[in-house]
Short mmCIF file of C-alpha atoms in Angstrom, two decimals:
data_model
loop_
_atom_site.label_atom_id
_atom_site.label_comp_id
_atom_site.label_asym_id
_atom_site.label_seq_id
_atom_site.Cartn_x
_atom_site.Cartn_y
_atom_site.Cartn_z
CA MET A 443 -58.12 44.73 16.65
CA SER A 444 -56.16 46.12 13.73
CA ASP A 445 -56.54 44.62 10.27
CA PRO A 446 -53.58 42.33 9.41
CA SER A 447 -54.23 42.82 5.69
CA LEU A 448 -53.29 46.49 5.94
CA GLN A 449 -49.74 46.78 4.65
CA ALA A 450 -47.39 49.64 3.86
CA GLN A 451 -44.82 49.97 1.09
CA ARG A 452 -41.47 51.59 1.76
CA ASN A 453 -39.16 53.38 -0.67
CA TYR A 454 -42.06 54.70 -2.73
CA HIS A 455 -41.35 57.53 -5.17
CA HIS A 456 -44.25 59.97 -5.44
CA SER A 457 -44.25 62.48 -8.29
CA THR A 458 -46.78 64.77 -9.90
CA TRP A 459 -48.08 63.82 -13.34
CA ALA A 460 -46.12 66.69 -14.86
CA GLY A 461 -42.91 65.67 -13.09
CA THR A 462 -42.74 69.08 -11.41
CA TYR A 463 -42.32 67.73 -7.86
CA HIS A 464 -40.94 64.52 -6.36
CA SER A 465 -41.07 63.22 -2.79
CA TRP A 466 -40.37 59.98 -0.97
CA PRO A 467 -43.01 59.18 1.67
CA ARG A 468 -42.02 57.16 4.70
CA SER A 469 -44.93 54.79 4.05
CA TYR A 470 -47.22 54.25 1.07
CA ILE A 471 -50.53 52.67 2.07
CA GLN A 472 -53.48 51.41 0.01
CA PRO A 473 -56.49 50.79 2.26
CA THR A 474 -59.36 48.68 0.95
CA SER A 475 -62.08 49.79 3.38
CA VAL A 476 -63.24 52.81 5.35
CA ALA A 477 -62.29 50.95 8.53
CA GLN A 478 -58.71 50.70 7.31
CA VAL A 479 -58.60 54.43 6.54
CA GLU A 480 -59.86 55.12 10.07
CA GLU A 481 -57.17 52.82 11.45
CA VAL A 482 -54.39 54.55 9.52
CA VAL A 483 -55.47 58.02 10.66
CA ALA A 484 -55.77 56.88 14.28
CA ALA A 485 -52.26 55.45 14.10
CA ALA A 486 -50.86 58.56 12.44
CA ARG A 487 -52.33 60.72 15.15
CA LYS A 488 -50.77 58.60 17.87
CA ARG A 489 -47.37 58.59 16.12
CA ARG A 490 -47.65 62.30 15.24
CA ARG A 491 -47.49 61.66 11.51
CA ARG A 492 -49.05 63.67 8.73
CA VAL A 493 -51.33 61.78 6.32
CA VAL A 494 -51.55 62.83 2.66
CA VAL A 495 -53.94 61.37 0.09
CA ALA A 496 -52.92 61.25 -3.57
CA GLY A 497 -53.54 58.88 -6.44
CA PRO A 498 -51.10 57.76 -9.14
CA CYS A 499 -52.66 60.38 -11.43
CA ALA A 500 -51.25 63.14 -9.17
CA HIS A 501 -52.46 65.71 -11.66
CA SER A 502 -51.99 68.73 -9.39
CA PRO A 503 -48.52 69.99 -10.39
CA SER A 504 -47.73 71.86 -7.15
CA ASP A 505 -46.12 70.61 -3.92
CA LEU A 506 -49.54 70.24 -2.22
CA THR A 507 -49.28 66.43 -2.08
CA CYS A 508 -45.54 66.18 -1.42
CA THR A 509 -44.67 64.39 1.82
CA SER A 510 -41.96 62.52 3.65
CA SER A 511 -44.61 61.11 5.99
CA TRP A 512 -47.51 58.75 5.16
CA LEU A 513 -49.09 58.73 1.71
CA LEU A 514 -52.48 57.08 1.19
CA ASN A 515 -53.74 55.91 -2.18
CA LEU A 516 -57.48 55.24 -2.35
CA ASP A 517 -57.49 53.35 -5.66
CA LYS A 518 -58.73 50.18 -3.93
CA LEU A 519 -61.55 52.10 -2.28
CA ASN A 520 -63.44 52.24 -5.56
CA ARG A 521 -66.78 50.46 -5.23
CA ILE A 522 -70.09 51.80 -6.46
CA LEU A 523 -72.23 51.11 -3.40
CA ASN A 524 -75.67 52.12 -4.63
CA VAL A 525 -77.42 53.78 -7.55
CA TYR A 526 -80.91 55.09 -6.96
CA GLN A 527 -83.49 57.76 -7.73
CA ASP A 528 -84.23 60.11 -4.86
CA GLU A 529 -87.91 59.97 -3.88
CA LYS A 530 -88.22 63.67 -3.04
CA THR A 531 -86.31 65.29 -5.90
CA GLY A 532 -86.51 62.59 -8.56
CA GLU A 533 -82.82 63.03 -9.35
CA HIS A 534 -80.50 60.09 -9.96
CA ARG A 535 -77.74 59.59 -7.42
CA ALA A 536 -74.71 57.36 -7.09
CA HIS A 537 -73.29 56.42 -3.69
CA VAL A 538 -69.64 55.60 -4.30
CA GLU A 539 -66.39 55.07 -2.47
CA ALA A 540 -64.21 58.12 -2.93
CA GLY A 541 -61.26 56.41 -4.59
CA VAL A 542 -63.21 55.57 -7.74
CA SER A 543 -61.84 57.43 -10.76
CA LEU A 544 -64.08 59.66 -12.83
CA ALA A 545 -63.33 57.47 -15.84
CA ASP A 546 -64.32 54.28 -14.04
CA LEU A 547 -67.45 55.79 -12.52
CA ASN A 548 -68.71 57.09 -15.85
CA GLU A 549 -67.82 53.95 -17.81
CA ARG A 550 -69.54 51.65 -15.34
CA LEU A 551 -72.70 53.71 -14.97
CA ALA A 552 -73.07 54.63 -18.65
CA ALA A 553 -73.67 50.97 -19.46
CA PRO A 554 -77.04 49.26 -18.90
CA PRO A 555 -78.93 48.98 -16.67
CA HIS A 556 -78.17 52.43 -15.23
CA GLN A 557 -77.19 54.48 -18.32
CA LEU A 558 -76.11 57.48 -16.25
CA THR A 559 -73.24 59.95 -16.38
CA MET A 560 -71.84 62.87 -14.40
CA PRO A 561 -73.49 66.18 -15.42
CA ASN A 562 -70.15 67.79 -16.27
CA ILE A 563 -66.48 66.92 -16.18
CA GLY A 564 -63.11 68.61 -16.63
CA SER A 565 -60.49 67.98 -19.28
CA ILE A 566 -59.24 64.71 -17.76
CA ASN A 567 -60.95 61.78 -16.06
CA GLN A 568 -58.13 59.82 -14.42
CA GLN A 569 -58.37 61.51 -11.02
CA SER A 570 -60.51 60.12 -8.20
CA ILE A 571 -63.79 61.77 -7.28
CA ALA A 572 -62.27 62.74 -3.91
CA GLY A 573 -59.33 64.45 -5.60
CA ALA A 574 -61.57 66.29 -8.05
CA LEU A 575 -63.71 67.67 -5.21
CA GLY A 576 -60.75 68.60 -3.02
CA THR A 577 -59.53 71.30 -5.41
CA ALA A 578 -62.85 72.35 -7.06
CA THR A 579 -62.27 70.74 -10.46
CA HIS A 580 -64.47 72.25 -13.19
CA GLY A 581 -65.49 71.87 -16.80
CA SER A 582 -66.62 74.68 -19.11
CA SER A 583 -70.27 75.65 -19.22
CA LEU A 584 -72.50 78.53 -18.13
CA ARG A 585 -75.12 75.93 -17.20
CA HIS A 586 -72.87 74.19 -14.70
CA GLY A 587 -70.66 75.12 -11.77
CA ASN A 588 -67.63 73.19 -10.59
CA MET A 589 -67.95 69.52 -9.66
CA CYS A 590 -68.75 70.26 -6.01
CA GLU A 591 -72.22 71.53 -6.94
CA ASN A 592 -73.44 67.96 -7.52
CA VAL A 593 -72.33 66.51 -4.17
CA ARG A 594 -75.37 65.63 -2.09
CA SER A 595 -73.51 64.24 0.95
CA LEU A 596 -70.14 62.80 1.86
CA ARG A 597 -68.46 60.72 4.53
CA ILE A 598 -65.15 62.00 5.85
CA VAL A 599 -62.53 60.57 8.22
CA LEU A 600 -61.44 63.22 10.71
CA GLY A 601 -58.18 63.74 12.53
CA ASP A 602 -59.01 61.39 15.42
CA GLY A 603 -59.77 58.45 13.12
CA SER A 604 -63.55 58.69 13.36
CA SER A 605 -65.76 59.14 10.31
CA VAL A 606 -68.94 61.19 9.96
CA TRP A 607 -71.46 62.05 7.26
CA CYS A 608 -72.17 65.65 6.32
CA SER A 609 -74.42 67.47 3.85
CA ARG A 610 -76.29 70.74 3.49
CA GLN A 611 -78.69 69.52 6.18
CA GLU A 612 -76.33 67.55 8.44
CA ARG A 613 -73.17 69.26 9.77
CA PRO A 614 -73.46 71.97 7.06
CA ASP A 615 -70.33 73.84 8.20
CA LEU A 616 -68.20 70.72 7.93
CA PHE A 617 -69.78 70.05 4.53
CA ARG A 618 -68.75 73.49 3.25
CA ALA A 619 -65.21 72.99 4.51
CA ALA A 620 -64.97 69.49 3.01
CA LEU A 621 -66.19 70.49 -0.47
CA VAL A 622 -62.89 72.23 -1.26
CA SER A 623 -60.82 70.78 1.56
CA LEU A 624 -57.33 70.92 -0.02
CA GLY A 625 -56.64 67.77 1.99
CA ALA A 626 -56.59 69.76 5.25
CA ILE A 627 -59.98 68.78 6.73
CA GLY A 628 -59.91 64.99 6.54
CA ILE A 629 -60.12 62.09 4.10
CA ILE A 630 -63.28 61.84 2.03
CA VAL A 631 -64.13 58.13 1.83
CA GLU A 632 -67.68 58.05 0.42
CA VAL A 633 -69.68 60.43 -1.77
CA VAL A 634 -73.31 60.64 -2.84
CA TYR A 635 -73.28 62.40 -6.23
CA ARG A 636 -76.00 63.61 -8.60
CA MET A 637 -76.04 61.84 -11.96
CA VAL A 638 -77.95 62.47 -15.19
CA SER A 639 -79.04 60.31 -18.09
CA ALA A 640 -76.14 59.22 -20.27
CA THR A 641 -76.17 60.66 -23.76
CA ASN A 642 -73.94 61.59 -26.66
CA VAL A 643 -72.67 65.08 -27.38
CA GLU A 644 -72.11 66.60 -30.80
CA TYR A 645 -69.27 69.10 -30.92
CA PHE A 646 -67.98 71.62 -33.44
CA THR A 647 -64.64 73.41 -33.49
CA SER A 648 -63.96 76.61 -35.43
CA VAL A 649 -61.33 79.34 -35.65
CA ILE A 650 -62.38 83.00 -35.47
CA PRO A 651 -60.54 86.32 -35.11
CA LEU A 652 -59.92 87.30 -31.51
CA GLN A 653 -61.78 90.57 -32.02
CA GLN A 654 -64.88 88.67 -33.13
CA ALA A 655 -64.82 86.67 -29.91
CA LEU A 656 -64.46 89.81 -27.82
CA ASP A 657 -67.25 91.59 -29.71
CA ASP A 658 -69.58 88.64 -29.04
CA TRP A 659 -68.44 88.15 -25.42
CA ASP A 660 -71.72 89.28 -23.89
CA GLY A 661 -73.76 87.86 -26.75
CA GLN A 662 -73.69 84.30 -27.98
CA LEU A 663 -70.04 83.31 -27.51
CA TRP A 664 -70.62 81.49 -24.21
CA LYS A 665 -74.36 80.83 -24.70
CA GLN A 666 -74.31 79.11 -28.08
CA ALA A 667 -74.22 75.60 -26.57
CA GLU A 668 -74.36 73.82 -23.21
CA PHE A 669 -70.60 73.29 -23.22
CA VAL A 670 -68.23 75.94 -24.65
CA ARG A 671 -64.48 76.44 -24.25
CA CYS A 672 -61.92 78.47 -26.14
CA TRP A 673 -58.19 78.64 -26.75
CA TRP A 674 -56.58 81.99 -27.38
CA MET A 675 -53.58 82.35 -29.73
CA PRO A 676 -51.74 85.46 -28.43
CA TYR A 677 -49.46 86.08 -31.43
CA SER A 678 -51.81 85.31 -34.32
CA GLN A 679 -54.74 86.97 -32.49
CA ARG A 680 -57.08 84.08 -33.15
CA MET A 681 -59.52 82.15 -30.98
CA ILE A 682 -60.34 78.47 -31.31
CA VAL A 683 -63.96 77.92 -30.21
CA TRP A 684 -65.22 74.47 -29.21
CA LYS A 685 -68.92 73.94 -28.47
CA ALA A 686 -71.00 70.86 -27.68
CA ASP A 687 -74.63 69.99 -27.07
CA LYS A 688 -76.38 66.76 -26.17
CA THR A 689 -77.69 64.77 -29.11
CA ALA A 690 -79.44 61.55 -30.08
CA LYS A 691 -77.25 61.25 -33.19
CA PRO A 692 -75.06 58.14 -33.54
CA LEU A 693 -71.35 58.24 -32.77
CA ARG A 694 -69.23 59.98 -35.42
CA LYS A 695 -65.45 60.06 -35.19
CA PRO A 696 -63.71 63.39 -35.80
CA LYS A 697 -60.91 63.68 -38.30
CA ALA A 698 -57.46 62.73 -37.07
CA SER A 699 -55.61 65.29 -34.95
CA TRP A 700 -52.25 66.46 -36.34
CA VAL A 701 -50.86 67.37 -32.92
CA GLY A 702 -52.29 64.21 -31.38
CA GLY A 703 -50.68 62.02 -34.03
CA GLY A 704 -47.14 60.69 -34.05
CA LEU A 705 -45.46 63.23 -36.36
CA GLY A 706 -47.22 66.34 -35.06
CA PHE A 707 -46.90 65.28 -31.43
CA HIS A 708 -43.13 64.88 -31.59
CA MET A 709 -42.55 67.84 -33.89
CA TYR A 710 -44.43 70.21 -31.60
CA GLN A 711 -42.57 68.98 -28.53
CA SER A 712 -39.24 69.28 -30.32
CA LEU A 713 -40.01 72.86 -31.33
CA LEU A 714 -40.99 73.70 -27.76
CA TRP A 715 -37.75 72.20 -26.48
CA PHE A 716 -35.74 74.16 -29.07
CA SER A 717 -37.52 77.38 -28.04
CA ASN A 718 -35.79 77.17 -24.63
CA HIS A 719 -32.61 78.01 -26.54
CA VAL A 720 -34.18 80.34 -29.13
CA PRO A 721 -37.38 81.75 -27.53
CA SER A 722 -38.09 84.10 -30.43
CA ILE A 723 -39.28 81.18 -32.60
CA LEU A 724 -42.43 80.74 -30.47
CA PRO A 725 -44.67 83.06 -32.57
CA PHE A 726 -43.70 80.96 -35.60
CA VAL A 727 -44.36 77.74 -33.63
CA GLU A 728 -47.86 79.00 -32.80
CA TRP A 729 -48.57 79.84 -36.46
CA PHE A 730 -47.14 76.59 -37.84
CA VAL A 731 -48.35 74.02 -35.32
CA PHE A 732 -51.88 75.33 -34.95
CA GLY A 733 -52.10 76.04 -38.63
CA MET A 734 -51.30 72.37 -39.27
CA GLN A 735 -53.77 71.36 -36.58
CA ASN A 736 -56.64 73.72 -37.35
CA GLY A 737 -55.94 75.17 -40.77
CA PHE A 738 -54.39 78.51 -41.67
CA SER A 739 -57.69 80.27 -42.35
CA TYR A 740 -60.81 81.05 -40.36
CA GLY A 741 -63.88 78.84 -40.27
CA HIS A 742 -65.13 75.40 -39.25
CA ILE A 743 -62.38 72.84 -38.75
CA MET A 744 -63.69 69.76 -36.92
CA ASP A 745 -66.81 68.04 -35.61
CA GLY A 746 -67.82 64.72 -34.12
CA VAL A 747 -70.21 62.82 -31.87
CA GLU A 748 -69.03 60.99 -28.78
CA GLU A 749 -70.42 59.76 -25.51
CA GLN A 750 -70.65 62.76 -23.19
CA HIS A 751 -68.15 61.45 -20.64
CA GLN A 752 -65.60 61.02 -23.45
CA GLY A 753 -66.46 63.98 -25.65
CA LEU A 754 -65.79 66.56 -22.91
CA LEU A 755 -62.20 65.39 -22.37
CA MET A 756 -59.05 66.94 -23.82
CA ASP A 757 -55.58 65.61 -24.60
CA CYS A 758 -53.14 67.44 -22.29
CA LEU A 759 -50.20 66.42 -24.53
CA TYR A 760 -47.02 66.94 -22.48
CA SER A 761 -45.78 67.54 -18.97
CA GLN A 762 -46.69 71.12 -18.14
CA PHE A 763 -46.98 73.97 -15.69
CA VAL A 764 -50.56 75.20 -15.39
CA ASN A 765 -51.41 78.54 -13.82
CA GLU A 766 -55.17 79.02 -13.89
CA TRP A 767 -57.13 81.83 -12.27
CA ALA A 768 -60.84 82.50 -11.83
CA ILE A 769 -62.11 86.04 -12.50
CA PRO A 770 -65.60 87.49 -13.00
CA ILE A 771 -66.62 86.72 -16.58
CA GLU A 772 -67.18 90.40 -17.41
CA LYS A 773 -63.46 91.02 -16.76
CA GLY A 774 -62.49 88.57 -19.49
CA PRO A 775 -62.09 90.96 -22.44
CA GLU A 776 -59.98 93.35 -20.38
CA ALA A 777 -57.77 90.51 -19.14
CA ILE A 778 -57.16 89.13 -22.64
CA LEU A 779 -56.61 92.54 -24.26
CA ARG A 780 -54.15 93.74 -21.61
CA LEU A 781 -52.23 90.47 -21.60
CA SER A 782 -52.13 90.55 -25.41
CA GLN A 783 -50.76 94.09 -25.37
CA TRP A 784 -48.08 93.14 -22.85
CA LEU A 785 -47.00 90.04 -24.77
CA ASN A 786 -46.84 91.93 -28.06
CA GLY A 787 -44.62 94.78 -26.87
CA GLU A 788 -47.20 97.36 -25.74
CA GLU A 789 -46.21 97.28 -22.07
CA LYS A 790 -47.21 100.86 -21.25
CA LYS A 791 -50.63 100.45 -22.83
CA SER A 792 -51.23 97.20 -20.95
CA GLY A 793 -50.67 98.76 -17.54
CA ILE A 794 -48.75 95.66 -16.41
CA PRO A 795 -45.68 96.94 -14.50
CA PHE A 796 -43.17 94.34 -15.72
CA SER A 797 -40.97 94.18 -18.78
CA SER A 798 -41.88 91.73 -21.52
CA LYS A 799 -38.75 92.45 -23.57
CA GLY A 800 -37.37 89.23 -25.00
CA LEU A 801 -40.18 87.19 -23.45
CA TYR A 802 -42.09 84.64 -25.54
CA ILE A 803 -44.66 82.16 -24.28
CA HIS A 804 -46.25 78.87 -25.28
CA CYS A 805 -49.72 78.76 -26.71
CA PRO A 806 -52.59 78.45 -26.45
CA THR A 807 -54.06 80.10 -23.37
CA GLU A 808 -57.10 78.10 -22.34
CA VAL A 809 -60.32 80.03 -21.66
CA ARG A 810 -63.15 78.27 -19.80
CA ILE A 811 -66.29 79.23 -17.88
CA ALA A 812 -68.52 78.06 -15.02
CA ASP A 813 -71.34 79.44 -12.90
CA ASN A 814 -71.22 78.20 -9.32
CA SER A 815 -72.92 81.28 -7.87
CA LYS A 816 -76.22 79.49 -7.15
CA ALA A 817 -74.66 76.34 -5.68
CA HIS A 818 -74.00 75.45 -2.05
CA ARG A 819 -70.43 76.71 -2.10
CA GLY A 820 -67.41 75.48 -0.23
CA TYR A 821 -65.65 78.03 1.98
CA LEU A 822 -62.62 78.03 -0.34
CA ASP A 823 -64.50 77.87 -3.63
CA PRO A 824 -62.47 80.11 -6.01
CA THR A 825 -65.35 80.97 -8.34
CA ASN A 826 -67.16 84.29 -8.47
CA PRO A 827 -69.95 84.22 -5.82
CA ASP A 828 -72.00 86.87 -7.65
CA GLY A 829 -72.23 85.42 -11.16
CA PRO A 830 -70.43 83.46 -13.88
CA THR A 831 -66.70 82.85 -13.68
CA LEU A 832 -64.05 82.96 -16.38
CA TYR A 833 -60.99 80.73 -16.03
CA LEU A 834 -57.76 81.76 -17.76
CA ASN A 835 -55.12 79.05 -17.86
CA ALA A 836 -51.55 80.09 -18.73
CA THR A 837 -50.11 76.71 -19.72
CA LEU A 838 -46.38 76.26 -20.24
CA TYR A 839 -45.10 72.90 -21.47
CA ARG A 840 -42.09 71.04 -20.07
CA ALA A 841 -40.89 69.67 -23.40
CA TYR A 842 -38.91 66.48 -22.76
CA GLY A 843 -38.92 67.40 -19.06
CA ALA A 844 -37.21 70.78 -19.52
CA ASP A 845 -38.66 73.76 -17.65
CA PRO A 846 -39.60 76.68 -19.96
CA VAL A 847 -37.28 79.67 -19.63
CA CYS A 848 -40.15 82.18 -19.66
CA ARG A 849 -42.00 80.78 -16.64
CA GLU A 850 -40.85 83.08 -13.83
CA ARG A 851 -41.32 86.36 -15.71
CA TYR A 852 -44.54 85.36 -17.43
CA TYR A 853 -46.23 84.05 -14.31
CA GLU A 854 -45.22 87.11 -12.30
CA ALA A 855 -46.98 89.39 -14.79
CA PHE A 856 -49.92 87.05 -15.37
CA GLU A 857 -50.65 86.68 -11.66
CA TRP A 858 -50.31 90.42 -11.08
CA LEU A 859 -52.95 91.03 -13.73
CA MET A 860 -55.26 88.35 -12.34
CA LYS A 861 -55.03 89.78 -8.81
CA SER A 862 -55.74 93.29 -10.10
CA LEU A 863 -58.95 92.01 -11.73
CA GLY A 864 -60.26 90.35 -8.56
CA GLY A 865 -59.01 86.89 -9.48
CA ARG A 866 -58.49 83.82 -7.34
CA PRO A 867 -56.17 80.95 -8.28
CA HIS A 868 -57.30 77.42 -9.03
CA TRP A 869 -55.98 75.60 -5.96
CA ALA A 870 -54.48 72.69 -7.90
CA LYS A 871 -52.27 74.79 -10.17
CA ASN A 872 -48.77 76.36 -10.28
CA PHE A 873 -49.23 79.88 -8.93
CA THR A 874 -45.89 81.44 -7.96
CA THR A 875 -46.46 84.87 -6.35
CA LEU A 876 -49.52 84.11 -4.20
CA THR A 877 -49.07 84.94 -0.51
CA LYS A 878 -51.07 84.28 2.63
CA ASP A 879 -51.95 87.97 2.71
CA ASP A 880 -53.44 87.59 -0.78
CA VAL A 881 -55.52 84.60 0.35
CA ASN A 882 -56.70 86.45 3.46
CA ARG A 883 -57.85 89.33 1.27
CA MET A 884 -59.51 87.07 -1.31
CA TYR A 885 -61.51 84.90 1.10
CA GLY A 886 -62.00 86.98 4.26
CA LYS A 887 -64.56 85.49 6.63
CA SER A 888 -64.86 82.31 4.57
CA LEU A 889 -61.20 81.59 5.24
CA THR A 890 -61.70 82.22 8.96
CA ASP A 891 -64.64 79.79 8.97
CA PHE A 892 -62.56 77.18 7.13
CA ARG A 893 -59.72 77.54 9.66
CA ASN A 894 -62.12 77.21 12.59
CA ILE A 895 -63.63 73.99 11.22
CA ARG A 896 -60.19 72.58 10.50
CA GLN A 897 -59.07 73.27 14.07
CA GLN A 898 -62.17 71.54 15.43
CA VAL A 899 -61.85 68.34 13.39
CA ASP A 900 -58.04 68.02 13.31
CA PRO A 901 -56.48 69.88 16.26
CA ASP A 902 -53.29 67.80 16.03
CA GLY A 903 -52.61 68.64 12.38
CA VAL A 904 -52.69 65.10 11.00
CA PHE A 905 -53.63 66.56 7.61
CA VAL A 906 -51.51 69.74 7.76
CA GLY A 907 -48.39 70.30 5.67
CA PRO A 908 -46.17 73.24 4.69
CA TRP A 909 -48.28 74.11 1.63
CA HIS A 910 -51.30 74.67 3.89
CA ARG A 911 -49.31 76.67 6.43
CA ARG A 912 -47.68 78.80 3.74
CA LEU A 913 -50.91 79.82 2.03
CA VAL A 914 -54.11 78.95 3.86
CA LEU A 915 -53.69 78.43 7.60
CA GLU A 916 -52.95 81.00 10.27
CA ASP A 917 -49.35 81.68 11.27
CA SER A 918 -48.06 79.59 14.16
CA ALA A 919 -44.74 79.80 16.01
CA THR A 920 -45.01 76.13 16.97
CA PRO A 921 -46.17 73.40 14.56
CA LEU A 922 -49.06 71.17 15.58
CA ALA A 923 -48.26 67.74 17.04
CA ALA A 924 -48.57 65.82 13.74
CA GLU A 925 -47.90 68.70 11.34
CA GLU A 926 -45.24 68.23 8.68
CA VAL A 927 -42.81 71.04 7.92
CA GLY A 928 -40.75 71.53 4.78
CA VAL A 929 -37.00 70.93 5.00
CA SER A 930 -35.75 71.38 1.45
CA ALA A 931 -36.91 71.71 -2.14
CA THR A 932 -34.07 71.48 -4.63
CA PRO A 933 -33.85 71.08 -8.42
CA ARG A 934 -33.20 67.54 -9.68
CA LYS A 935 -30.79 66.79 -12.48
CA ALA A 936 -33.47 64.62 -14.04
CA GLY A 937 -35.94 67.53 -13.94
CA GLY A 938 -38.46 68.82 -11.44
CA THR A 939 -37.95 69.54 -7.75
CA ALA A 940 -36.98 67.09 -5.01
CA TRP A 941 -39.03 67.80 -1.87
CA TYR A 942 -38.28 66.68 1.68
CA GLY A 943 -40.21 67.23 4.89
CA ALA A 944 -40.04 66.27 8.56
CA GLN A 945 -42.16 66.04 11.68
CA GLY A 946 -42.56 69.58 12.86
CA ASN A 947 -43.16 68.95 16.55
CA PRO A 948 -42.60 65.25 17.39
CA SER A 949 -42.42 65.81 21.17
CA SER A 950 -45.70 67.74 21.41
CA PRO A 951 -48.58 65.96 23.20
CA ILE A 952 -51.66 65.28 21.13
CA GLN A 953 -54.68 67.41 21.99
CA ASP A 954 -56.75 64.62 23.56
CA ASP A 955 -55.37 61.20 24.40
CA ARG A 956 -58.78 59.55 24.55
CA SER A 957 -59.34 56.24 22.78
CA VAL A 958 -60.09 56.63 19.11
CA LYS A 959 -63.75 56.26 18.29
CA GLY A 960 -64.74 52.90 16.87
CA GLY A 961 -63.19 50.58 19.45
CA LYS A 962 -60.02 49.81 17.49
CA SER A 963 -56.94 48.76 19.43
CA GLU A 964 -53.78 50.86 19.08
CA GLU A 965 -51.47 48.27 20.65
CA SER A 966 -50.19 47.07 17.29
CA PHE A 967 -48.93 50.58 16.50
CA ASP A 968 -46.58 50.80 19.50
CA SER A 969 -43.66 49.37 17.52
CA PHE A 970 -43.70 52.20 14.97
CA GLY A 971 -40.38 53.97 14.53
CA ALA A 972 -40.55 57.74 15.07
CA SER A 973 -37.72 59.69 13.49
CA THR A 974 -36.95 63.09 15.00
CA SER A 975 -34.35 64.04 12.41
CA THR A 976 -34.28 67.68 11.38
CA GLY A 977 -31.23 67.46 9.12
CA SER A 978 -30.95 67.75 5.37
CA GLY A 979 -33.46 66.17 3.01
CA GLU A 980 -31.05 63.36 2.17
CA GLU A 981 -30.44 62.59 5.87
CA ILE A 982 -34.17 62.51 6.55
CA LEU A 983 -34.72 60.18 3.60
CA ARG A 984 -32.04 57.76 4.87
CA SER A 985 -33.42 57.91 8.41
CA GLU A 986 -37.00 57.31 7.33
CA ALA A 987 -36.06 54.47 4.98
CA THR A 988 -34.36 52.51 7.78
CA SER A 989 -37.07 53.07 10.43
CA VAL A 990 -39.76 50.54 11.21
CA ASP A 991 -42.92 52.25 10.13
CA PHE A 992 -46.50 51.24 9.42
CA ARG A 993 -45.99 47.49 9.63
CA SER A 994 -42.82 45.74 10.75
#
C-alpha cells in the first residue's frame, strides 16, 4: 500500500539561486525514503506527469529544473548509511543517500571517528551529491577530474518506479548515462563515493601580469600545487592566482576580504548596478574594486590555512549569470588572448566576427582546470577525453536583481569563440546560442548511446522536459506520454523569467501498463486530477492550483 506520510505541497514557488528563472510546480514533494521516491515515480508515470528533482539551493541558473508538474526535493533523503574501507582497494568509501548536501557530508565525516573528506569539491557546497553529479560539477586541479570520477556505484529510480544499482561492473551503460544524467535518466537515490583522509590546506593568493601567466602556462602555472585556480582581469591585464596544498599546519585565518565585507560588498554591487546605465565605467570598477581587494601592485596578497572542505570554497557574492565552457587546456592562451583583443577594441585581430563597440563586461573571468581523461566517463561528460581540461567562466552579475545590459552580445561572442576552439558547455550554466546540432557534433556516438539508454529506462518520458528536448534528445513530432512541454517564458517585473509548462501528450497510452515493480498499490492515485490545459501560462497555473493532485 502507499505510504500515508507522503504529502505534497501546493502553490510552491521554485526559483534558481540566481533568480534567473521562476516556476510554479503543481506539486512539491519531499520523500523521506527510497520507497517513497519509487512510489512518486510510479504515480507520475500512471498520471503522465513529469518528475523534476531540485533542491532549495537550485544553483543551476538555467531553465533545466523549471516545471509546472511535480517537483521532488531530496533534502530529507540525507542519511549516511555506511562508512567503510574497501577490502580490495583499501580506499575509504561512504554509502550515502543522494539528498545529503556536500557541506553536510563533509562536516559529518570530517569529525571523529571517521575523519574523512571528499577528494575535491567545487566553489560551493550547498548542493546535494545527486545534483553535483547530474551536471558534472568540478573543482580546479590537474590531479583531479570532475566529481563523477569518485563515484563507485549508485542506485537510481527509473521511469517505471523501480530502482536498480549500477557501477562500472554492473549495468555499466546505465552507470555511464547516470553519471551526467541531466535529470533525464532517473532519480539517483543512493551513492557510494570515494573519500580520503581529512586534512587542512594551506593556500596562497598572488597577483601577476597576464603575460607572465601565459608564458608559464605549460610550465608551473597549473602544476605548482594540488589545487590551482585563477581569475583573469580583462582590462587591467592581470591574473589572480590561488594555489593550495595539503598541510599539517594548524588553522590560520586569512586577512579580512574587502569585497566580502559590508562596505566593499555593497559598494561593488552598487557600482555594477550603476554600470547598467553607464557601461563605460566597468574598466574603472575592475581597477578600483580589485585594487581594494587585492592591492594595486603585483605580488603576494593573502594566505591562510583551513580545513580542506572549507578552504576550497569561494564566495559567489551576488545573483549572477554563469557561462562556463570546457576546452582543451592547450587552447587556453589562445582563448584568453583573442577574447582580450576583442574586449579591448582589436576585433579584427581577435578573429571574432562580432562587434564589441560600446561593450563592457564584468570581471573577473574565472579560469579553472581538471583532468577527467583517465576516469570512467559519463556519456555526456563535457571535459576533454584526451587530456586536461580548461574551464573558462564568463560571469555576469545581476546587481540588485537587474540583468546586465552586455549579456546577449558578450555571450554570443564568447560562445562562438568557445565552439571554434572545440569547447563544450558546462551543462548547469547559462549558455545562450547552443543548439541541438552543436550538441550532436560535440558528443556524436556518446550522445546516441545516452539517448538509447534513456529510451530503455524511461520510455514514457517521466523525466523529460523542454530543456532536454531542445538540446539533448532527438526530435519528436509527438511528445512522450509523460513529457512536459514549454508553454511560455516571459520576463517578470521583479526580475528573472517566469516559466510555465504543460503535459505534452496527456491522452497518450503509457508504453507498458504492467504493475510497477515492488508490489506497491496504485489505487490511491486514482483520484489525482489531470489537467489537459494548453492555454497561457497563467491559465495553466490557475488550473493546476485548483486540481486535486498528489494527495487530496
